[in-house]
XYZ file of C-alpha atoms in Angstrom:
348
model
C 67.807 8.525 -0.338
C 67.251 12.167 -1.226
C 64.870 14.558 -2.955
C 65.381 17.604 -5.137
C 65.191 20.830 -3.172
C 66.161 24.473 -3.236
C 69.169 25.751 -1.255
C 66.872 26.787 1.611
C 65.222 23.374 1.726
C 62.053 24.184 -0.204
C 60.917 21.696 -2.877
C 62.498 21.872 -6.327
C 59.552 21.687 -8.743
C 60.224 20.126 -12.165
C 57.738 20.407 -15.019
C 57.547 17.479 -17.387
C 55.792 17.773 -20.746
C 54.903 14.996 -23.178
C 57.261 14.726 -26.109
C 59.800 17.109 -24.541
C 63.137 16.525 -22.830
C 63.503 18.023 -19.357
C 66.873 18.626 -17.737
C 66.923 18.418 -13.947
C 69.611 19.307 -11.427
C 71.852 16.439 -10.193
C 70.340 14.325 -7.429
C 72.977 13.035 -5.040
C 71.914 9.870 -3.219
C 73.471 8.529 -0.051
C 72.674 5.378 1.936
C 70.345 5.687 4.893
C 72.442 5.057 8.010
C 70.847 5.666 11.427
C 72.911 7.621 13.948
C 75.005 5.558 16.348
C 73.535 4.920 19.782
C 75.476 5.879 22.921
C 77.138 3.100 24.922
C 76.367 1.975 27.545
C 72.850 2.710 26.350
C 70.736 2.096 29.498
C 72.171 4.972 31.553
C 72.352 7.242 28.511
C 68.602 6.967 27.951
C 67.712 6.859 31.666
C 66.150 3.419 31.415
C 63.680 2.947 34.273
C 61.414 0.084 35.350
C 57.964 1.590 35.947
C 56.020 -1.485 37.018
C 55.914 -5.278 37.061
C 52.808 -7.425 36.929
C 51.355 -10.755 35.784
C 49.154 -10.797 32.664
C 46.883 -13.579 31.414
C 44.887 -14.368 28.302
C 42.329 -16.978 27.279
C 44.355 -18.251 24.288
C 46.170 -20.522 24.700
C 44.165 -21.723 27.671
C 45.326 -20.226 30.997
C 48.262 -18.441 29.342
C 50.252 -16.351 31.806
C 53.326 -14.158 31.516
C 55.316 -11.820 33.701
C 55.424 -8.280 32.351
C 57.993 -5.566 33.020
C 57.189 -2.039 31.876
C 60.013 0.378 31.045
C 60.488 4.061 30.369
C 63.398 5.736 28.603
C 64.218 9.144 27.110
C 65.738 9.511 23.677
C 66.184 12.511 21.371
C 64.293 14.733 23.763
C 61.226 12.526 24.048
C 60.132 10.264 26.907
C 59.027 6.829 25.711
C 56.963 4.882 28.245
C 55.633 2.166 25.943
C 58.387 -0.454 26.179
C 57.256 -3.830 27.606
C 58.912 -7.202 28.129
C 56.868 -10.389 28.434
C 58.450 -13.640 29.583
C 56.773 -16.999 30.301
C 55.515 -17.138 33.880
C 57.361 -20.404 34.425
C 60.619 -18.619 33.675
C 60.036 -15.422 35.597
C 59.688 -16.313 39.261
C 62.491 -13.789 39.730
C 61.511 -11.184 37.105
C 64.376 -8.761 37.722
C 66.886 -8.195 34.953
C 69.371 -10.487 36.725
C 67.296 -13.211 38.348
C 68.380 -16.527 39.790
C 66.956 -18.340 36.745
C 68.267 -15.806 34.273
C 69.850 -18.096 31.706
C 69.957 -16.397 28.313
C 68.085 -18.964 26.291
C 64.772 -17.292 25.398
C 64.634 -16.300 21.710
C 63.058 -12.903 21.191
C 60.085 -11.661 19.185
C 59.874 -7.894 18.720
C 56.343 -6.515 18.457
C 56.061 -2.933 17.144
C 52.357 -2.229 17.724
C 50.405 0.502 15.896
C 48.466 1.746 18.932
C 48.913 1.736 22.718
C 51.090 -1.244 23.593
C 48.924 -2.433 26.492
C 45.904 -2.829 24.186
C 47.778 -5.729 22.579
C 48.664 -7.457 25.809
C 46.779 -10.658 25.007
C 48.853 -11.164 21.847
C 52.100 -10.554 23.670
C 51.172 -13.021 26.408
C 50.061 -15.652 23.873
C 53.422 -15.613 22.115
C 55.407 -15.423 25.346
C 53.970 -18.722 26.577
C 55.300 -20.362 23.412
C 58.768 -20.014 24.898
C 59.625 -16.533 23.674
C 60.728 -13.329 25.311
C 58.341 -10.850 23.708
C 59.621 -7.293 23.526
C 56.871 -4.805 22.632
C 56.734 -1.092 21.929
C 54.265 1.360 20.412
C 54.650 4.880 18.966
C 54.376 7.802 21.362
C 52.148 10.770 20.501
C 54.965 13.273 20.935
C 56.634 12.015 17.736
C 53.555 12.722 15.596
C 54.185 11.678 12.005
C 57.974 11.583 12.444
C 58.399 8.061 11.129
C 62.163 8.148 11.659
C 61.622 9.286 15.236
C 59.326 6.316 15.898
C 61.832 3.994 14.242
C 64.624 5.410 16.370
C 62.638 4.693 19.529
C 62.055 1.107 18.340
C 65.766 0.816 17.637
C 66.622 1.930 21.161
C 64.271 -0.716 22.564
C 65.884 -3.406 20.454
C 69.378 -2.281 21.416
C 68.522 -2.317 25.118
C 67.386 -5.947 24.787
C 70.447 -6.884 22.718
C 72.887 -5.502 25.259
C 71.181 -7.319 28.156
C 69.813 -4.221 29.894
C 66.248 -5.568 30.084
C 66.790 -9.202 31.083
C 69.522 -11.774 31.056
C 66.928 -14.342 30.048
C 66.887 -12.992 26.485
C 69.116 -14.769 24.029
C 71.165 -12.071 22.348
C 71.354 -12.273 18.577
C 68.857 -12.476 15.739
C 65.180 -11.704 16.284
C 61.930 -11.669 14.290
C 59.847 -8.481 14.321
C 56.143 -7.868 13.692
C 54.302 -4.674 12.803
C 50.769 -3.895 11.672
C 49.044 -1.072 9.834
C 50.908 2.159 10.699
C 53.586 0.323 12.677
C 54.516 -1.748 9.617
C 55.851 1.530 8.240
C 57.736 2.195 11.482
C 59.240 -1.272 11.279
C 60.158 -0.705 7.637
C 62.213 2.313 8.660
C 63.865 0.295 11.413
C 64.715 -2.353 8.814
C 66.250 0.316 6.570
C 69.039 0.398 9.144
C 69.734 -3.277 8.525
C 72.774 -2.407 6.439
C 75.034 -5.317 5.475
C 78.722 -5.315 6.254
C 78.439 -4.035 9.827
C 80.587 -6.073 12.173
C 79.319 -6.969 15.669
C 80.650 -4.893 18.548
C 82.686 -6.587 21.250
C 80.543 -9.066 23.154
C 77.705 -9.046 20.594
C 76.676 -12.206 18.719
C 75.225 -10.113 15.909
C 75.449 -6.460 14.971
C 72.342 -4.485 15.898
C 72.136 -3.177 12.345
C 71.187 -6.601 11.024
C 69.668 -8.198 14.130
C 66.212 -8.570 12.548
C 66.389 -11.613 10.282
C 62.710 -11.819 9.412
C 59.625 -9.611 9.736
C 55.850 -9.896 9.665
C 53.575 -7.154 8.300
C 49.875 -7.457 9.199
C 47.509 -5.187 7.275
C 50.484 -2.958 6.573
C 51.122 0.115 4.469
C 53.407 -0.792 1.546
C 52.972 2.037 -1.000
C 52.074 5.434 0.394
C 51.955 6.989 -3.057
C 49.233 4.606 -4.226
C 47.510 4.871 -0.856
C 47.392 8.641 -1.130
C 45.819 8.421 -4.576
C 43.159 6.077 -3.222
C 42.568 8.407 -0.239
C 41.887 11.481 -2.408
C 39.625 9.394 -4.626
C 37.559 8.592 -1.573
C 38.257 4.832 -1.831
C 39.496 4.353 1.747
C 37.587 4.206 5.041
C 39.976 6.015 7.349
C 39.075 6.031 11.090
C 38.155 9.563 12.240
C 41.248 9.872 14.449
C 43.482 9.319 11.370
C 41.624 11.343 8.756
C 44.276 14.104 8.688
C 47.276 11.724 8.636
C 47.669 11.595 4.845
C 47.046 15.346 4.233
C 49.605 16.124 6.955
C 52.333 14.449 4.877
C 51.954 17.135 2.219
C 51.812 16.684 -1.556
C 53.696 13.598 -2.795
C 54.992 15.439 -5.852
C 56.618 18.050 -3.579
C 57.682 15.924 -0.614
C 58.325 12.447 -2.012
C 60.705 11.388 0.758
C 57.926 11.532 3.345
C 55.936 9.024 1.292
C 58.937 6.863 0.403
C 59.556 6.286 4.095
C 56.104 4.694 4.368
C 56.648 2.555 1.239
C 58.568 -0.728 1.619
C 57.462 -1.732 -1.858
C 60.290 0.480 -3.194
C 62.972 -0.954 -0.910
C 61.958 -4.607 -1.204
C 65.390 -5.789 -2.257
C 66.812 -4.615 1.070
C 64.238 -6.371 3.264
C 64.794 -9.643 5.150
C 62.519 -12.687 4.645
C 58.956 -11.469 4.959
C 55.550 -12.784 6.025
C 52.652 -10.736 4.636
C 49.257 -11.079 6.282
C 46.204 -9.205 4.975
C 42.437 -9.557 4.735
C 40.565 -8.802 1.545
C 37.888 -7.178 3.736
C 40.328 -4.434 4.756
C 38.852 -1.021 3.850
C 41.537 0.970 5.670
C 44.578 -0.428 3.842
C 43.332 -2.449 0.820
C 44.763 -5.879 0.159
C 46.184 -4.548 -3.130
C 48.902 -2.993 -0.974
C 49.917 -6.501 0.155
C 49.843 -7.828 -3.395
C 52.196 -5.042 -4.473
C 54.727 -5.815 -1.741
C 54.577 -9.548 -2.475
C 55.285 -8.860 -6.197
C 58.180 -6.563 -5.360
C 59.739 -9.094 -2.958
C 59.444 -11.920 -5.438
C 60.975 -9.806 -8.177
C 63.869 -9.026 -5.816
C 64.219 -12.746 -4.887
C 63.512 -12.052 -1.225
C 61.856 -15.059 0.534
C 58.200 -14.206 1.169
C 55.282 -16.080 2.731
C 51.723 -14.800 2.500
C 48.480 -15.392 4.335
C 45.524 -13.772 2.632
C 42.167 -14.374 4.271
C 38.567 -13.251 4.447
C 37.687 -11.739 7.801
C 36.391 -8.477 9.216
C 39.509 -7.900 11.316
C 42.187 -5.441 10.227
C 44.545 -6.877 12.880
C 45.364 -10.076 14.697
C 43.043 -10.177 17.729
C 42.999 -12.584 20.644
C 39.827 -12.397 22.731
C 36.591 -14.256 23.381
C 35.515 -13.592 19.775
C 38.717 -14.928 18.217
C 37.924 -16.235 14.709
C 39.213 -19.362 12.972
C 41.233 -17.079 10.677
C 42.713 -15.364 13.734
C 43.734 -18.711 15.224
C 45.299 -19.800 11.937
C 47.096 -16.475 11.681
C 48.556 -16.876 15.155
C 50.166 -20.205 14.300
C 51.350 -19.008 10.858
C 53.262 -16.207 12.573
C 54.622 -18.640 15.156
C 55.731 -21.101 12.456
C 57.475 -18.284 10.560
C 59.318 -17.107 13.680
C 60.334 -20.659 14.615
C 61.637 -21.229 11.122
C 63.584 -17.987 10.950
C 65.189 -18.617 14.350
C 65.760 -22.310 13.611
C 63.841 -23.146 16.731
C 62.572 -26.581 17.656
C 58.845 -26.872 18.083
C 57.804 -25.956 21.615
C 54.352 -24.542 22.001
C 51.216 -24.469 24.116
C 47.864 -25.211 22.529
């Protein structure tokens, strides 16, 4: 990926006129390859356990999980939003190397769009289905640096894969979930899923293609189209995000910034996908989901969809959980089970 620019890094503006031929400078493209992570990773990023506690939720009934909160430092930024949820029945010794620490829990990786602890009920609900749920959310210090957020998510995944978080986690393939803004973060993480990378010694699967399926809930898929809708006044952006799109600059001058938020243009490189979206979404219209579905089908990438009518922009688990929310929960679970070839084992 690349964009035209002047020698000093300023945009290279090209004028195009109807009926005329325009000659542009050569554009040299190179594959996106994330930088290698240091090994061993845990000491390199100063991985620290900050707290441990038990969390519960009302769905499924009396669901309970042990939670470990972590902090690490990467690329000059402290990230304190990494959490690991394991079923309470498996975590009587919740340390990384517990007496019951057999590595047989498949992992779900939740990349949440806002503070990770606000989504605790969802993490607990999936953990009690027999999963180790790894969760992370963007930190404010990264701002709109989508590659920085993706790098933090990559560090979290790598820590789990190398056994630094818990020996209960089965190393190997995982399924990841993102929503709204974090779908774009996850998209950038998936851009590092380059084929042809061999596993390192002791790894069942190379980190670069560890995510074998992903779920996008109310996600951004085409930032170019979204920007057009924003400036037309067609979107209802929450006040705290009203400057997000203008901060990216003009798409005709800085296309790479928008491409990084646009999985619709890299669909052929994505793993099997589950798209979830409500047609009541006024923040990210459902047309964004339709566009990604069409691009995936054209690229022959397996895709499942769940389009519904509900007021919720996200999956929510609380006392007001809707029928659509309940159905959504099990659709995600079925997708994850199928991707990981997991036998049915769930709590109602």
